[in-house]
Amino acid sequence: MVILQMRLAKCEDINKVITGLEEHAKEFNRTNYAIASSLLTPSLALVVSRYESLEISQKHKTENTGMQEKLGKFEIIDNGYWTPNFTNDSNRKIKSNYLIMMELEVVIGSEFETSSLAKSWFEKYGEELAEHNIQTWNLRKIAGIGINKLRVGHVFPTLSQAEKFLAMGELPIKESEVSLHNELNSKFRNYVKNISRGIFEIKTHFAE
């Protein structure tokens, strides 16, 4: 099972964090991480590590001695394990740079309903968005504070496209399919208790 460890951290110097993680990755021959910085709050960094199992994640943990010195001031304010439900880019070919990430607190016990609606959405629109170089994914939280949460991400090639989505929820979907898109989103929102949203610029992509 693929596991993503997602850390949101307050850092003094994002460039030092990027350089420090690059050096660490070279030292231990790792390609399993990605870094993004918040456009809203530039001192916030999103660091994501990808593992094939928890056992591998713990092995890597023993290699992280001395990381603080490499990264500089780095205070983790949110940390959790997530697993992918759906994505339109399983091979990580799309290298767009502007991530809008929504964290959704969902009604406990609504896993079947939300998963079914998300599956319908991805089957209908995932490939179409990939044709526009928009990567999209849906993650389920499996460990951390408040596990009745999903994260939905759209990664856009340009900042202007990301802005249109932020302001109007606009995606490059065929006009004839907009009504179904709105209907699926409306049904999905019936199970959502709260939404947080951030916009990030991806500084380091996952390797393919």
JSON list of C-alpha atoms in Angstrom, two decimals:
[
{"chain": "A", "resi": 1, "resn": "MET", "atom": "CA", "xyz": [0.00, 0.00, 0.00]},
{"chain": "A", "resi": 2, "resn": "VAL", "atom": "CA", "xyz": [1.35, 3.42, -0.92]},
{"chain": "A", "resi": 3, "resn": "ILE", "atom": "CA", "xyz": [1.67, 5.72, 2.09]},
{"chain": "A", "resi": 4, "resn": "LEU", "atom": "CA", "xyz": [2.33, 9.45, 1.98]},
{"chain": "A", "resi": 5, "resn": "GLN", "atom": "CA", "xyz": [3.72, 11.21, 5.01]},
{"chain": "A", "resi": 6, "resn": "MET", "atom": "CA", "xyz": [2.67, 14.85, 4.69]},
{"chain": "A", "resi": 7, "resn": "ARG", "atom": "CA", "xyz": [4.35, 17.41, 6.95]},
{"chain": "A", "resi": 8, "resn": "LEU", "atom": "CA", "xyz": [3.39, 21.08, 7.10]},
{"chain": "A", "resi": 9, "resn": "ALA", "atom": "CA", "xyz": [6.22, 23.00, 8.71]},
{"chain": "A", "resi": 10, "resn": "LYS", "atom": "CA", "xyz": [7.17, 26.55, 9.57]},
{"chain": "A", "resi": 11, "resn": "CYS", "atom": "CA", "xyz": [10.68, 27.22, 8.32]},
{"chain": "A", "resi": 12, "resn": "GLU", "atom": "CA", "xyz": [13.08, 30.12, 8.49]},
{"chain": "A", "resi": 13, "resn": "ASP", "atom": "CA", "xyz": [14.54, 29.66, 5.01]},
{"chain": "A", "resi": 14, "resn": "ILE", "atom": "CA", "xyz": [12.67, 27.58, 2.40]},
{"chain": "A", "resi": 15, "resn": "ASN", "atom": "CA", "xyz": [15.74, 27.51, 0.14]},
{"chain": "A", "resi": 16, "resn": "LYS", "atom": "CA", "xyz": [17.81, 25.95, 2.92]},
{"chain": "A", "resi": 17, "resn": "VAL", "atom": "CA", "xyz": [15.11, 23.32, 3.40]},
{"chain": "A", "resi": 18, "resn": "ILE", "atom": "CA", "xyz": [15.16, 22.50, -0.33]},
{"chain": "A", "resi": 19, "resn": "THR", "atom": "CA", "xyz": [18.98, 22.36, -0.46]},
{"chain": "A", "resi": 20, "resn": "GLY", "atom": "CA", "xyz": [19.17, 20.32, 2.75]},
{"chain": "A", "resi": 21, "resn": "LEU", "atom": "CA", "xyz": [16.67, 17.74, 1.53]},
{"chain": "A", "resi": 22, "resn": "GLU", "atom": "CA", "xyz": [18.43, 17.50, -1.83]},
{"chain": "A", "resi": 23, "resn": "GLU", "atom": "CA", "xyz": [21.75, 16.80, -0.09]},
{"chain": "A", "resi": 24, "resn": "HIS", "atom": "CA", "xyz": [20.12, 14.21, 2.18]},
{"chain": "A", "resi": 25, "resn": "ALA", "atom": "CA", "xyz": [18.41, 12.52, -0.77]},
{"chain": "A", "resi": 26, "resn": "LYS", "atom": "CA", "xyz": [21.70, 12.24, -2.67]},
{"chain": "A", "resi": 27, "resn": "GLU", "atom": "CA", "xyz": [23.47, 10.85, 0.40]},
{"chain": "A", "resi": 28, "resn": "PHE", "atom": "CA", "xyz": [20.91, 8.07, 0.86]},
{"chain": "A", "resi": 29, "resn": "ASN", "atom": "CA", "xyz": [19.90, 7.66, -2.81]},
{"chain": "A", "resi": 30, "resn": "ARG", "atom": "CA", "xyz": [16.27, 8.74, -2.29]},
{"chain": "A", "resi": 31, "resn": "THR", "atom": "CA", "xyz": [13.78, 10.00, -4.86]},
{"chain": "A", "resi": 32, "resn": "ASN", "atom": "CA", "xyz": [10.64, 9.61, -2.75]},
{"chain": "A", "resi": 33, "resn": "TYR", "atom": "CA", "xyz": [9.98, 13.19, -1.69]},
{"chain": "A", "resi": 34, "resn": "ALA", "atom": "CA", "xyz": [8.41, 16.44, -2.91]},
{"chain": "A", "resi": 35, "resn": "ILE", "atom": "CA", "xyz": [8.50, 19.98, -1.52]},
{"chain": "A", "resi": 36, "resn": "ALA", "atom": "CA", "xyz": [6.10, 22.90, -1.95]},
{"chain": "A", "resi": 37, "resn": "SER", "atom": "CA", "xyz": [6.01, 26.38, -0.44]},
{"chain": "A", "resi": 38, "resn": "SER", "atom": "CA", "xyz": [2.88, 28.28, 0.50]},
{"chain": "A", "resi": 39, "resn": "LEU", "atom": "CA", "xyz": [2.04, 31.33, -1.60]},
{"chain": "A", "resi": 40, "resn": "LEU", "atom": "CA", "xyz": [-0.20, 32.66, 1.17]},
{"chain": "A", "resi": 41, "resn": "THR", "atom": "CA", "xyz": [2.35, 32.18, 3.98]},
{"chain": "A", "resi": 42, "resn": "PRO", "atom": "CA", "xyz": [5.86, 31.86, 2.48]},
{"chain": "A", "resi": 43, "resn": "SER", "atom": "CA", "xyz": [7.33, 30.57, 5.76]},
{"chain": "A", "resi": 44, "resn": "LEU", "atom": "CA", "xyz": [5.21, 27.39, 5.43]},
{"chain": "A", "resi": 45, "resn": "ALA", "atom": "CA", "xyz": [6.62, 24.37, 3.61]},
{"chain": "A", "resi": 46, "resn": "LEU", "atom": "CA", "xyz": [4.75, 21.22, 2.63]},
{"chain": "A", "resi": 47, "resn": "VAL", "atom": "CA", "xyz": [7.10, 18.22, 2.62]},
{"chain": "A", "resi": 48, "resn": "VAL", "atom": "CA", "xyz": [5.73, 14.91, 1.32]},
{"chain": "A", "resi": 49, "resn": "SER", "atom": "CA", "xyz": [7.50, 11.56, 1.53]},
{"chain": "A", "resi": 50, "resn": "ARG", "atom": "CA", "xyz": [6.24, 8.55, -0.42]},
{"chain": "A", "resi": 51, "resn": "TYR", "atom": "CA", "xyz": [6.67, 5.02, 0.94]},
{"chain": "A", "resi": 52, "resn": "GLU", "atom": "CA", "xyz": [5.59, 1.57, -0.21]},
{"chain": "A", "resi": 53, "resn": "SER", "atom": "CA", "xyz": [5.04, 0.48, 3.40]},
{"chain": "A", "resi": 54, "resn": "LEU", "atom": "CA", "xyz": [5.31, 1.67, 7.00]},
{"chain": "A", "resi": 55, "resn": "GLU", "atom": "CA", "xyz": [8.28, -0.66, 7.44]},
{"chain": "A", "resi": 56, "resn": "ILE", "atom": "CA", "xyz": [10.21, 1.27, 4.78]},
{"chain": "A", "resi": 57, "resn": "SER", "atom": "CA", "xyz": [9.23, 4.59, 6.36]},
{"chain": "A", "resi": 58, "resn": "GLN", "atom": "CA", "xyz": [10.69, 3.48, 9.67]},
{"chain": "A", "resi": 59, "resn": "LYS", "atom": "CA", "xyz": [13.90, 2.34, 8.01]},
{"chain": "A", "resi": 60, "resn": "HIS", "atom": "CA", "xyz": [14.29, 5.79, 6.48]},
{"chain": "A", "resi": 61, "resn": "LYS", "atom": "CA", "xyz": [13.60, 7.37, 9.86]},
{"chain": "A", "resi": 62, "resn": "THR", "atom": "CA", "xyz": [16.78, 5.82, 11.27]},
{"chain": "A", "resi": 63, "resn": "GLU", "atom": "CA", "xyz": [18.75, 7.58, 8.51]},
{"chain": "A", "resi": 64, "resn": "ASN", "atom": "CA", "xyz": [17.45, 11.04, 9.42]},
{"chain": "A", "resi": 65, "resn": "THR", "atom": "CA", "xyz": [19.93, 11.83, 12.19]},
{"chain": "A", "resi": 66, "resn": "GLY", "atom": "CA", "xyz": [21.33, 15.32, 11.70]},
{"chain": "A", "resi": 67, "resn": "MET", "atom": "CA", "xyz": [18.47, 16.49, 9.46]},
{"chain": "A", "resi": 68, "resn": "GLN", "atom": "CA", "xyz": [17.71, 19.51, 11.65]},
{"chain": "A", "resi": 69, "resn": "GLU", "atom": "CA", "xyz": [21.16, 20.95, 11.00]},
{"chain": "A", "resi": 70, "resn": "LYS", "atom": "CA", "xyz": [20.72, 20.53, 7.24]},
{"chain": "A", "resi": 71, "resn": "LEU", "atom": "CA", "xyz": [17.28, 22.15, 7.16]},
{"chain": "A", "resi": 72, "resn": "GLY", "atom": "CA", "xyz": [17.78, 25.00, 9.60]},
{"chain": "A", "resi": 73, "resn": "LYS", "atom": "CA", "xyz": [14.83, 26.08, 11.74]},
{"chain": "A", "resi": 74, "resn": "PHE", "atom": "CA", "xyz": [12.04, 23.65, 10.82]},
{"chain": "A", "resi": 75, "resn": "GLU", "atom": "CA", "xyz": [9.01, 23.37, 13.12]},
{"chain": "A", "resi": 76, "resn": "ILE", "atom": "CA", "xyz": [6.42, 20.76, 12.17]},
{"chain": "A", "resi": 77, "resn": "ILE", "atom": "CA", "xyz": [2.89, 22.03, 12.80]},
{"chain": "A", "resi": 78, "resn": "ASP", "atom": "CA", "xyz": [0.93, 19.21, 11.11]},
{"chain": "A", "resi": 79, "resn": "ASN", "atom": "CA", "xyz": [1.97, 15.64, 10.40]},
{"chain": "A", "resi": 80, "resn": "GLY", "atom": "CA", "xyz": [0.06, 12.60, 9.20]},
{"chain": "A", "resi": 81, "resn": "TYR", "atom": "CA", "xyz": [-0.03, 9.46, 7.08]},
{"chain": "A", "resi": 82, "resn": "TRP", "atom": "CA", "xyz": [-2.29, 9.49, 4.01]},
{"chain": "A", "resi": 83, "resn": "THR", "atom": "CA", "xyz": [-3.03, 6.92, 1.33]},
{"chain": "A", "resi": 84, "resn": "PRO", "atom": "CA", "xyz": [-4.22, 7.63, -2.23]},
{"chain": "A", "resi": 85, "resn": "ASN", "atom": "CA", "xyz": [-7.82, 6.85, -3.10]},
{"chain": "A", "resi": 86, "resn": "PHE", "atom": "CA", "xyz": [-7.73, 8.10, -6.70]},
{"chain": "A", "resi": 87, "resn": "THR", "atom": "CA", "xyz": [-5.42, 9.98, -9.04]},
{"chain": "A", "resi": 88, "resn": "ASN", "atom": "CA", "xyz": [-5.30, 10.79, -12.76]},
{"chain": "A", "resi": 89, "resn": "ASP", "atom": "CA", "xyz": [-1.48, 10.53, -12.79]},
{"chain": "A", "resi": 90, "resn": "SER", "atom": "CA", "xyz": [-0.42, 7.27, -11.13]},
{"chain": "A", "resi": 91, "resn": "ASN", "atom": "CA", "xyz": [2.96, 7.31, -12.91]},
{"chain": "A", "resi": 92, "resn": "ARG", "atom": "CA", "xyz": [3.67, 10.91, -11.82]},
{"chain": "A", "resi": 93, "resn": "LYS", "atom": "CA", "xyz": [4.30, 12.12, -15.39]},
{"chain": "A", "resi": 94, "resn": "ILE", "atom": "CA", "xyz": [2.60, 15.52, -14.99]},
{"chain": "A", "resi": 95, "resn": "LYS", "atom": "CA", "xyz": [5.03, 18.13, -13.66]},
{"chain": "A", "resi": 96, "resn": "SER", "atom": "CA", "xyz": [2.80, 21.17, -13.17]},
{"chain": "A", "resi": 97, "resn": "ASN", "atom": "CA", "xyz": [3.75, 23.59, -10.42]},
{"chain": "A", "resi": 98, "resn": "TYR", "atom": "CA", "xyz": [0.79, 25.26, -8.68]},
{"chain": "A", "resi": 99, "resn": "LEU", "atom": "CA", "xyz": [-1.01, 23.08, -6.15]},
{"chain": "A", "resi": 100, "resn": "ILE", "atom": "CA", "xyz": [-4.37, 23.92, -4.65]},
{"chain": "A", "resi": 101, "resn": "MET", "atom": "CA", "xyz": [-4.92, 21.50, -1.79]},
{"chain": "A", "resi": 102, "resn": "MET", "atom": "CA", "xyz": [-8.23, 21.18, 0.03]},
{"chain": "A", "resi": 103, "resn": "GLU", "atom": "CA", "xyz": [-8.53, 19.37, 3.34]},
{"chain": "A", "resi": 104, "resn": "LEU", "atom": "CA", "xyz": [-12.06, 18.09, 3.94]},
{"chain": "A", "resi": 105, "resn": "GLU", "atom": "CA", "xyz": [-13.40, 16.98, 7.29]},
{"chain": "A", "resi": 106, "resn": "VAL", "atom": "CA", "xyz": [-16.10, 14.47, 6.42]},
{"chain": "A", "resi": 107, "resn": "VAL", "atom": "CA", "xyz": [-18.97, 12.92, 8.36]},
{"chain": "A", "resi": 108, "resn": "ILE", "atom": "CA", "xyz": [-17.81, 9.82, 10.25]},
{"chain": "A", "resi": 109, "resn": "GLY", "atom": "CA", "xyz": [-19.22, 6.71, 8.60]},
{"chain": "A", "resi": 110, "resn": "SER", "atom": "CA", "xyz": [-19.55, 8.31, 5.16]},
{"chain": "A", "resi": 111, "resn": "GLU", "atom": "CA", "xyz": [-16.53, 6.55, 3.65]},
{"chain": "A", "resi": 112, "resn": "PHE", "atom": "CA", "xyz": [-18.55, 4.46, 1.19]},
{"chain": "A", "resi": 113, "resn": "GLU", "atom": "CA", "xyz": [-20.58, 7.40, -0.09]},
{"chain": "A", "resi": 114, "resn": "THR", "atom": "CA", "xyz": [-17.66, 9.81, -0.45]},
{"chain": "A", "resi": 115, "resn": "SER", "atom": "CA", "xyz": [-15.48, 7.17, -2.11]},
{"chain": "A", "resi": 116, "resn": "SER", "atom": "CA", "xyz": [-18.24, 6.26, -4.59]},
{"chain": "A", "resi": 117, "resn": "LEU", "atom": "CA", "xyz": [-18.81, 9.91, -5.55]},
{"chain": "A", "resi": 118, "resn": "ALA", "atom": "CA", "xyz": [-15.08, 10.60, -5.86]},
{"chain": "A", "resi": 119, "resn": "LYS", "atom": "CA", "xyz": [-14.65, 7.50, -8.04]},
{"chain": "A", "resi": 120, "resn": "SER", "atom": "CA", "xyz": [-17.42, 8.71, -10.38]},
{"chain": "A", "resi": 121, "resn": "TRP", "atom": "CA", "xyz": [-15.78, 12.14, -10.57]},
{"chain": "A", "resi": 122, "resn": "PHE", "atom": "CA", "xyz": [-12.31, 10.76, -11.37]},
{"chain": "A", "resi": 123, "resn": "GLU", "atom": "CA", "xyz": [-13.64, 8.32, -13.96]},
{"chain": "A", "resi": 124, "resn": "LYS", "atom": "CA", "xyz": [-15.49, 11.15, -15.69]},
{"chain": "A", "resi": 125, "resn": "TYR", "atom": "CA", "xyz": [-13.00, 14.03, -15.50]},
{"chain": "A", "resi": 126, "resn": "GLY", "atom": "CA", "xyz": [-9.56, 12.68, -14.53]},
{"chain": "A", "resi": 127, "resn": "GLU", "atom": "CA", "xyz": [-8.36, 11.93, -18.04]},
{"chain": "A", "resi": 128, "resn": "GLU", "atom": "CA", "xyz": [-9.77, 15.19, -19.40]},
{"chain": "A", "resi": 129, "resn": "LEU", "atom": "CA", "xyz": [-7.86, 17.21, -16.79]},
{"chain": "A", "resi": 130, "resn": "ALA", "atom": "CA", "xyz": [-4.66, 15.24, -17.50]},
{"chain": "A", "resi": 131, "resn": "GLU", "atom": "CA", "xyz": [-4.93, 16.32, -21.15]},
{"chain": "A", "resi": 132, "resn": "HIS", "atom": "CA", "xyz": [-4.65, 19.91, -19.85]},
{"chain": "A", "resi": 133, "resn": "ASN", "atom": "CA", "xyz": [-1.61, 18.98, -17.70]},
{"chain": "A", "resi": 134, "resn": "ILE", "atom": "CA", "xyz": [-3.67, 19.26, -14.52]},
{"chain": "A", "resi": 135, "resn": "GLN", "atom": "CA", "xyz": [-2.80, 16.56, -12.02]},
{"chain": "A", "resi": 136, "resn": "THR", "atom": "CA", "xyz": [-5.53, 15.72, -9.53]},
{"chain": "A", "resi": 137, "resn": "TRP", "atom": "CA", "xyz": [-5.70, 13.35, -6.57]},
{"chain": "A", "resi": 138, "resn": "ASN", "atom": "CA", "xyz": [-7.81, 12.29, -3.60]},
{"chain": "A", "resi": 139, "resn": "LEU", "atom": "CA", "xyz": [-6.12, 11.11, -0.38]},
{"chain": "A", "resi": 140, "resn": "ARG", "atom": "CA", "xyz": [-7.53, 9.49, 2.76]},
{"chain": "A", "resi": 141, "resn": "LYS", "atom": "CA", "xyz": [-5.95, 10.12, 6.17]},
{"chain": "A", "resi": 142, "resn": "ILE", "atom": "CA", "xyz": [-5.00, 6.93, 8.00]},
{"chain": "A", "resi": 143, "resn": "ALA", "atom": "CA", "xyz": [-2.98, 8.25, 10.98]},
{"chain": "A", "resi": 144, "resn": "GLY", "atom": "CA", "xyz": [-2.70, 11.56, 12.79]},
{"chain": "A", "resi": 145, "resn": "ILE", "atom": "CA", "xyz": [-5.05, 13.96, 14.53]},
{"chain": "A", "resi": 146, "resn": "GLY", "atom": "CA", "xyz": [-8.57, 13.70, 13.09]},
{"chain": "A", "resi": 147, "resn": "ILE", "atom": "CA", "xyz": [-8.61, 10.80, 10.65]},
{"chain": "A", "resi": 148, "resn": "ASN", "atom": "CA", "xyz": [-12.06, 11.54, 9.22]},
{"chain": "A", "resi": 149, "resn": "LYS", "atom": "CA", "xyz": [-10.32, 13.71, 6.63]},
{"chain": "A", "resi": 150, "resn": "LEU", "atom": "CA", "xyz": [-9.65, 13.71, 2.91]},
{"chain": "A", "resi": 151, "resn": "ARG", "atom": "CA", "xyz": [-7.23, 15.84, 0.94]},
{"chain": "A", "resi": 152, "resn": "VAL", "atom": "CA", "xyz": [-8.05, 16.74, -2.65]},
{"chain": "A", "resi": 153, "resn": "GLY", "atom": "CA", "xyz": [-5.38, 18.34, -4.81]},
{"chain": "A", "resi": 154, "resn": "HIS", "atom": "CA", "xyz": [-5.36, 19.97, -8.23]},
{"chain": "A", "resi": 155, "resn": "VAL", "atom": "CA", "xyz": [-1.95, 20.90, -9.66]},
{"chain": "A", "resi": 156, "resn": "PHE", "atom": "CA", "xyz": [-2.12, 23.51, -12.41]},
{"chain": "A", "resi": 157, "resn": "PRO", "atom": "CA", "xyz": [0.54, 24.41, -15.01]},
{"chain": "A", "resi": 158, "resn": "THR", "atom": "CA", "xyz": [-0.01, 28.18, -14.59]},
{"chain": "A", "resi": 159, "resn": "LEU", "atom": "CA", "xyz": [-0.81, 30.46, -11.71]},
{"chain": "A", "resi": 160, "resn": "SER", "atom": "CA", "xyz": [-3.64, 32.11, -13.67]},
{"chain": "A", "resi": 161, "resn": "GLN", "atom": "CA", "xyz": [-5.41, 28.72, -13.98]},
{"chain": "A", "resi": 162, "resn": "ALA", "atom": "CA", "xyz": [-4.98, 28.13, -10.26]},
{"chain": "A", "resi": 163, "resn": "GLU", "atom": "CA", "xyz": [-6.40, 31.60, -9.58]},
{"chain": "A", "resi": 164, "resn": "LYS", "atom": "CA", "xyz": [-9.51, 30.88, -11.66]},
{"chain": "A", "resi": 165, "resn": "PHE", "atom": "CA", "xyz": [-10.11, 27.72, -9.66]},
{"chain": "A", "resi": 166, "resn": "LEU", "atom": "CA", "xyz": [-9.62, 29.57, -6.36]},
{"chain": "A", "resi": 167, "resn": "ALA", "atom": "CA", "xyz": [-11.97, 32.38, -7.32]},
{"chain": "A", "resi": 168, "resn": "MET", "atom": "CA", "xyz": [-14.66, 30.55, -9.30]},
{"chain": "A", "resi": 169, "resn": "GLY", "atom": "CA", "xyz": [-14.01, 26.82, -9.04]},
{"chain": "A", "resi": 170, "resn": "GLU", "atom": "CA", "xyz": [-13.23, 26.83, -12.76]},
{"chain": "A", "resi": 171, "resn": "LEU", "atom": "CA", "xyz": [-11.78, 23.69, -14.37]},
{"chain": "A", "resi": 172, "resn": "PRO", "atom": "CA", "xyz": [-11.33, 23.03, -18.12]},
{"chain": "A", "resi": 173, "resn": "ILE", "atom": "CA", "xyz": [-14.34, 20.74, -18.39]},
{"chain": "A", "resi": 174, "resn": "LYS", "atom": "CA", "xyz": [-16.53, 20.50, -21.46]},
{"chain": "A", "resi": 175, "resn": "GLU", "atom": "CA", "xyz": [-19.57, 22.75, -21.24]},
{"chain": "A", "resi": 176, "resn": "SER", "atom": "CA", "xyz": [-21.88, 19.81, -21.86]},
{"chain": "A", "resi": 177, "resn": "GLU", "atom": "CA", "xyz": [-20.53, 18.10, -18.71]},
{"chain": "A", "resi": 178, "resn": "VAL", "atom": "CA", "xyz": [-20.62, 21.05, -16.29]},
{"chain": "A", "resi": 179, "resn": "SER", "atom": "CA", "xyz": [-24.07, 20.19, -14.90]},
{"chain": "A", "resi": 180, "resn": "LEU", "atom": "CA", "xyz": [-22.96, 16.64, -13.97]},
{"chain": "A", "resi": 181, "resn": "HIS", "atom": "CA", "xyz": [-19.77, 18.03, -12.44]},
{"chain": "A", "resi": 182, "resn": "ASN", "atom": "CA", "xyz": [-21.80, 20.41, -10.29]},
{"chain": "A", "resi": 183, "resn": "GLU", "atom": "CA", "xyz": [-24.22, 17.65, -9.32]},
{"chain": "A", "resi": 184, "resn": "LEU", "atom": "CA", "xyz": [-21.42, 15.34, -8.13]},
{"chain": "A", "resi": 185, "resn": "ASN", "atom": "CA", "xyz": [-19.81, 18.15, -6.15]},
{"chain": "A", "resi": 186, "resn": "SER", "atom": "CA", "xyz": [-23.13, 19.08, -4.57]},
{"chain": "A", "resi": 187, "resn": "LYS", "atom": "CA", "xyz": [-23.77, 15.49, -3.46]},
{"chain": "A", "resi": 188, "resn": "PHE", "atom": "CA", "xyz": [-20.22, 15.22, -2.12]},
{"chain": "A", "resi": 189, "resn": "ARG", "atom": "CA", "xyz": [-20.60, 18.41, -0.05]},
{"chain": "A", "resi": 190, "resn": "ASN", "atom": "CA", "xyz": [-23.52, 16.82, 1.83]},
{"chain": "A", "resi": 191, "resn": "TYR", "atom": "CA", "xyz": [-20.91, 14.73, 3.67]},
{"chain": "A", "resi": 192, "resn": "VAL", "atom": "CA", "xyz": [-18.40, 17.53, 4.32]},
{"chain": "A", "resi": 193, "resn": "LYS", "atom": "CA", "xyz": [-18.35, 19.26, 7.72]},
{"chain": "A", "resi": 194, "resn": "ASN", "atom": "CA", "xyz": [-15.47, 21.68, 7.14]},
{"chain": "A", "resi": 195, "resn": "ILE", "atom": "CA", "xyz": [-13.03, 22.70, 4.38]},
{"chain": "A", "resi": 196, "resn": "SER", "atom": "CA", "xyz": [-9.56, 24.26, 4.51]},
{"chain": "A", "resi": 197, "resn": "ARG", "atom": "CA", "xyz": [-7.69, 25.29, 1.36]},
{"chain": "A", "resi": 198, "resn": "GLY", "atom": "CA", "xyz": [-4.13, 26.30, 0.58]},
{"chain": "A", "resi": 199, "resn": "ILE", "atom": "CA", "xyz": [-2.17, 27.24, -2.53]},
{"chain": "A", "resi": 200, "resn": "PHE", "atom": "CA", "xyz": [1.43, 26.13, -2.96]},
{"chain": "A", "resi": 201, "resn": "GLU", "atom": "CA", "xyz": [4.21, 26.33, -5.51]},
{"chain": "A", "resi": 202, "resn": "ILE", "atom": "CA", "xyz": [5.92, 22.98, -6.00]},
{"chain": "A", "resi": 203, "resn": "LYS", "atom": "CA", "xyz": [9.68, 23.37, -5.70]},
{"chain": "A", "resi": 204, "resn": "THR", "atom": "CA", "xyz": [10.71, 19.71, -5.97]},
{"chain": "A", "resi": 205, "resn": "HIS", "atom": "CA", "xyz": [8.63, 17.04, -7.74]},
{"chain": "A", "resi": 206, "resn": "PHE", "atom": "CA", "xyz": [8.50, 13.34, -7.05]},
{"chain": "A", "resi": 207, "resn": "ALA", "atom": "CA", "xyz": [10.70, 11.31, -9.38]},
{"chain": "A", "resi": 208, "resn": "GLU", "atom": "CA", "xyz": [8.77, 9.17, -11.88]}
]
